[in-house]
mmCIF file of C-alpha atoms in Angstrom:
data_model
loop_
_atom_site.group_PDB
_atom_site.id
_atom_site.type_symbol
_atom_site.label_atom_id
_atom_site.label_comp_id
_atom_site.label_asym_id
_atom_site.label_seq_id
_atom_site.Cartn_x
_atom_site.Cartn_y
_atom_site.Cartn_z
ATOM 1 C CA MET A 1103 1.485 -15.478 -3.500
ATOM 2 C CA VAL A 1104 4.580 -15.192 -5.643
ATOM 3 C CA GLU A 1105 7.986 -16.531 -4.572
ATOM 4 C CA PHE A 1106 11.291 -14.507 -4.315
ATOM 5 C CA GLN A 1107 10.609 -11.274 -6.260
ATOM 6 C CA ALA A 1108 13.076 -8.438 -6.239
ATOM 7 C CA SER A 1109 10.780 -6.004 -7.725
ATOM 8 C CA VAL A 1110 6.982 -5.336 -7.623
ATOM 9 C CA THR A 1111 6.943 -5.276 -11.418
ATOM 10 C CA ASP A 1112 8.016 -9.033 -11.425
ATOM 11 C CA LEU A 1113 4.592 -9.936 -10.285
ATOM 12 C CA THR A 1114 3.018 -9.165 -13.633
ATOM 13 C CA SER A 1115 4.826 -12.175 -15.232
ATOM 14 C CA GLU A 1116 4.231 -14.677 -12.225
ATOM 15 C CA GLU A 1117 1.363 -17.022 -11.595
ATOM 16 C CA PRO A 1118 -0.039 -16.799 -8.152
ATOM 17 C CA ARG A 1119 0.461 -19.917 -5.917
ATOM 18 C CA THR A 1120 -2.525 -21.974 -5.433
ATOM 19 C CA GLY A 1121 -4.241 -21.760 -1.897
ATOM 20 C CA LEU A 1122 -7.058 -23.554 -0.370
ATOM 21 C CA ARG A 1123 -9.632 -22.001 -2.631
ATOM 22 C CA PRO A 1124 -9.458 -21.567 -6.292
ATOM 23 C CA LEU A 1125 -8.505 -17.945 -7.354
ATOM 24 C CA ARG A 1126 -11.484 -16.250 -9.189
ATOM 25 C CA HIS A 1127 -10.953 -14.119 -12.200
ATOM 26 C CA SER A 1128 -12.979 -11.516 -13.899
ATOM 27 C CA LYS A 1129 -13.909 -11.682 -17.647
ATOM 28 C CA SER A 1130 -10.909 -9.359 -18.320
ATOM 29 C CA GLY A 1131 -8.596 -11.886 -16.605
ATOM 30 C CA LYS A 1132 -7.841 -9.990 -13.606
ATOM 31 C CA SER A 1133 -8.124 -11.630 -9.987
ATOM 32 C CA LEU A 1134 -11.257 -11.115 -7.905
ATOM 33 C CA THR A 1135 -9.569 -10.868 -4.555
ATOM 34 C CA GLN A 1136 -9.196 -8.395 -1.763
ATOM 35 C CA SER A 1137 -5.764 -9.724 -0.508
ATOM 36 C CA LEU A 1138 -2.339 -9.715 -1.846
ATOM 37 C CA TRP A 1139 0.288 -11.789 -0.229
ATOM 38 C CA LEU A 1140 3.887 -10.634 -1.248
ATOM 39 C CA ASN A 1141 5.578 -12.265 1.736
ATOM 40 C CA ASN A 1142 9.026 -13.922 1.755
ATOM 41 C CA ASN A 1143 10.639 -12.013 -1.208
ATOM 42 C CA VAL A 1144 13.356 -9.600 -1.434
ATOM 43 C CA LEU A 1145 11.410 -6.423 -2.041
ATOM 44 C CA ASN A 1146 13.310 -3.263 -0.959
ATOM 45 C CA ASP A 1147 10.797 -0.784 -2.323
ATOM 46 C CA LEU A 1148 7.150 -0.586 -3.601
ATOM 47 C CA LYS A 1149 7.909 1.326 -6.781
ATOM 48 C CA ASP A 1150 5.046 0.932 -9.207
ATOM 49 C CA PHE A 1151 3.031 -0.819 -6.603
ATOM 50 C CA SER A 1152 -0.299 0.941 -7.461
ATOM 51 C CA HIS A 1153 0.183 0.367 -11.221
ATOM 52 C CA VAL A 1154 0.972 -3.323 -10.703
ATOM 53 C CA VAL A 1155 -2.042 -3.824 -8.275
ATOM 54 C CA SER A 1156 -4.266 -2.317 -10.905
ATOM 55 C CA LEU A 1157 -2.885 -4.587 -13.628
ATOM 56 C CA LEU A 1158 -3.445 -7.741 -11.294
ATOM 57 C CA LEU A 1159 -6.725 -6.975 -9.495
ATOM 58 C CA GLU A 1160 -10.167 -6.165 -10.978
ATOM 59 C CA HIS A 1161 -10.943 -4.063 -7.889
ATOM 60 C CA PRO A 1162 -7.808 -2.648 -6.418
ATOM 61 C CA GLU A 1163 -9.663 -0.196 -4.393
ATOM 62 C CA ASN A 1164 -11.248 -3.047 -2.472
ATOM 63 C CA LEU A 1165 -7.790 -4.338 -1.292
ATOM 64 C CA ALA A 1166 -8.223 -5.205 2.438
ATOM 65 C CA TRP A 1167 -5.201 -7.462 3.139
ATOM 66 C CA ILE A 1168 -1.548 -6.883 2.229
ATOM 67 C CA ASP A 1169 1.201 -9.088 3.390
ATOM 68 C CA LEU A 1170 4.647 -7.838 2.850
ATOM 69 C CA SER A 1171 6.295 -9.589 5.641
ATOM 70 C CA PHE A 1172 9.814 -11.092 5.458
ATOM 71 C CA ASN A 1173 11.094 -8.679 2.691
ATOM 72 C CA ASP A 1174 13.701 -5.918 2.780
ATOM 73 C CA LEU A 1175 11.591 -2.854 3.104
ATOM 74 C CA THR A 1176 13.318 -0.027 5.062
ATOM 75 C CA SER A 1177 10.303 2.335 5.392
ATOM 76 C CA ILE A 1178 6.490 2.266 5.161
ATOM 77 C CA ASP A 1179 5.827 3.437 1.569
ATOM 78 C CA PRO A 1180 3.162 6.157 1.322
ATOM 79 C CA VAL A 1181 1.578 4.064 -1.522
ATOM 80 C CA LEU A 1182 0.003 1.791 1.148
ATOM 81 C CA THR A 1183 -2.043 4.664 2.483
ATOM 82 C CA THR A 1184 -3.861 4.944 -0.771
ATOM 83 C CA PHE A 1185 -5.823 1.848 -0.070
ATOM 84 C CA PHE A 1186 -8.575 3.129 2.188
ATOM 85 C CA ASN A 1187 -10.206 -0.335 2.680
ATOM 86 C CA LEU A 1188 -6.932 -1.781 4.011
ATOM 87 C CA SER A 1189 -7.748 -3.578 7.427
ATOM 88 C CA VAL A 1190 -4.866 -5.996 7.516
ATOM 89 C CA LEU A 1191 -1.218 -5.021 6.956
ATOM 90 C CA TYR A 1192 1.741 -7.480 7.639
ATOM 91 C CA LEU A 1193 5.077 -5.692 7.623
ATOM 92 C CA HIS A 1194 6.905 -7.928 10.129
ATOM 93 C CA GLY A 1195 10.364 -9.203 9.372
ATOM 94 C CA ASN A 1196 11.449 -6.245 7.341
ATOM 95 C CA SER A 1197 14.300 -3.498 7.874
ATOM 96 C CA ILE A 1198 12.022 -0.646 8.988
ATOM 97 C CA GLN A 1199 14.322 1.520 11.030
ATOM 98 C CA ARG A 1200 12.286 4.675 12.337
ATOM 99 C CA LEU A 1201 9.443 4.379 14.670
ATOM 100 C CA GLY A 1202 7.929 7.566 13.082
ATOM 101 C CA GLU A 1203 7.200 5.608 9.960
ATOM 102 C CA VAL A 1204 4.117 4.345 11.687
ATOM 103 C CA ASN A 1205 2.623 7.862 11.407
ATOM 104 C CA LYS A 1206 1.994 7.299 7.825
ATOM 105 C CA LEU A 1207 -0.629 4.554 8.644
ATOM 106 C CA ALA A 1208 -2.754 6.891 10.666
ATOM 107 C CA VAL A 1209 -4.851 7.926 7.555
ATOM 108 C CA LEU A 1210 -6.141 4.372 6.913
ATOM 109 C CA PRO A 1211 -9.728 4.420 8.511
ATOM 110 C CA ARG A 1212 -10.241 0.697 8.457
ATOM 111 C CA LEU A 1213 -6.846 -0.622 9.568
ATOM 112 C CA ARG A 1214 -7.433 -3.123 12.414
ATOM 113 C CA SER A 1215 -4.574 -5.493 12.397
ATOM 114 C CA LEU A 1216 -0.815 -4.705 11.996
ATOM 115 C CA THR A 1217 2.363 -6.570 12.477
ATOM 116 C CA LEU A 1218 5.758 -4.742 12.715
ATOM 117 C CA HIS A 1219 7.828 -7.172 14.935
ATOM 118 C CA GLY A 1220 11.151 -8.391 13.621
ATOM 119 C CA ASN A 1221 11.948 -4.800 12.353
ATOM 120 C CA PRO A 1222 14.685 -2.733 13.874
ATOM 121 C CA ILE A 1223 12.075 -0.359 15.298
ATOM 122 C CA GLU A 1224 10.921 -3.109 17.639
ATOM 123 C CA GLU A 1225 14.028 -2.331 19.818
ATOM 124 C CA GLU A 1226 13.050 1.213 20.453
ATOM 125 C CA LYS A 1227 11.794 2.157 23.783
ATOM 126 C CA GLY A 1228 8.018 2.475 23.873
ATOM 127 C CA TYR A 1229 7.576 0.651 20.585
ATOM 128 C CA ARG A 1230 4.184 -0.918 21.413
ATOM 129 C CA GLN A 1231 2.843 2.179 23.152
ATOM 130 C CA TYR A 1232 3.879 4.415 20.403
ATOM 131 C CA VAL A 1233 2.005 2.365 17.780
ATOM 132 C CA LEU A 1234 -1.061 1.984 19.982
ATOM 133 C CA CYS A 1235 -1.163 5.777 20.382
ATOM 134 C CA THR A 1236 -0.568 6.531 16.826
ATOM 135 C CA LEU A 1237 -3.083 3.951 15.616
ATOM 136 C CA PRO A 1238 -5.944 3.904 18.255
ATOM 137 C CA ARG A 1239 -8.287 1.936 15.930
ATOM 138 C CA ILE A 1240 -6.148 -1.167 15.725
ATOM 139 C CA THR A 1241 -7.459 -4.172 17.491
ATOM 140 C CA THR A 1242 -4.644 -6.599 16.887
ATOM 141 C CA PHE A 1243 -0.948 -5.697 16.921
ATOM 142 C CA ASP A 1244 1.800 -8.137 16.298
ATOM 143 C CA PHE A 1245 -0.622 -10.946 16.298
ATOM 144 C CA SER A 1246 -1.726 -10.061 19.835
ATOM 145 C CA GLY A 1247 -5.118 -8.624 20.789
ATOM 146 C CA VAL A 1248 -5.053 -4.955 22.014
ATOM 147 C CA THR A 1249 -6.599 -4.798 25.504
ATOM 148 C CA LYS A 1250 -8.201 -2.014 27.444
ATOM 149 C CA ALA A 1251 -4.985 -2.225 29.672
ATOM 150 C CA ASP A 1252 -2.808 -1.896 26.606
ATOM 151 C CA ARG A 1253 -4.703 1.286 25.617
ATOM 152 C CA THR A 1254 -4.433 2.807 29.150
ATOM 153 C CA THR A 1255 -0.660 2.110 29.214
ATOM 154 C CA ALA A 1256 -0.297 3.564 25.826
ATOM 155 C CA GLU A 1257 -2.214 6.746 26.900
ATOM 156 C CA VAL A 1258 -0.160 7.095 30.029
ATOM 157 C CA TRP A 1259 3.071 6.674 27.982
ATOM 158 C CA LYS A 1260 2.026 9.244 25.515
ATOM 159 C CA ARG A 1261 1.408 11.796 28.245
ATOM 160 C CA MET A 1262 4.778 11.155 29.570
ATOM 161 C CA ASN A 1263 6.683 10.996 26.397
ATOM 162 C CA ILE A 1264 5.174 12.983 23.497
ATOM 163 C CA LYS A 1265 5.021 16.561 24.003
ATOM 164 C CA PRO A 1266 2.109 18.403 22.559
ATOM 165 C CA LYS A 1267 2.934 20.748 19.710
ATOM 166 C CA LYS A 1268 3.187 24.324 20.567
ATOM 167 C CA VAL A 1269 0.587 26.560 18.864
ATOM 168 C CA ARG A 1270 2.170 29.770 17.604
ATOM 169 C CA ILE A 1271 -0.249 32.831 17.474
ATOM 170 C CA LYS A 1272 0.638 35.200 14.823
ATOM 171 C CA GLN A 1273 0.646 38.762 15.984
ATOM 172 C CA ASN A 1274 -0.495 41.325 13.558
ATOM 173 C CA ALA A 1275 1.804 44.410 13.429
ATOM 174 C CA LEU A 1276 -0.545 47.280 12.949
#
């Protein structure tokens, strides 16, 4: 909703862009919304994100949609995993390097739609399968519906490429 911000804290001094519907506010002046669109900025980290969100939104715990597309993020900040009602997360067009970053999102119980295309991780072999294995509850990935065939392919890929962790049995020396 805000244009060309380099830092999340810059949001506190900006007026949101107007959309199709007028933005509603609480008596305290905070926004009554469940979405936060911070796309097309130059954000390279989410420092103070929780604090800023709590300043802007009346009910930050209800945040369901975060758009951070087309920024300069190099990783998936753990702060995103604190929003348990998050169902839509747009991270496309960033600079996320490691496919393993996706693992952080597995704790989000309501996440259903995720975008990551346009990041360097998209070039990694098994990109789509890895994400679908890691996040089995998502129904839309990179603006494409997840089919039964996608899930089957991801499961086969997982069996072929991800080795199960070895369980160590501690032996008691008596």
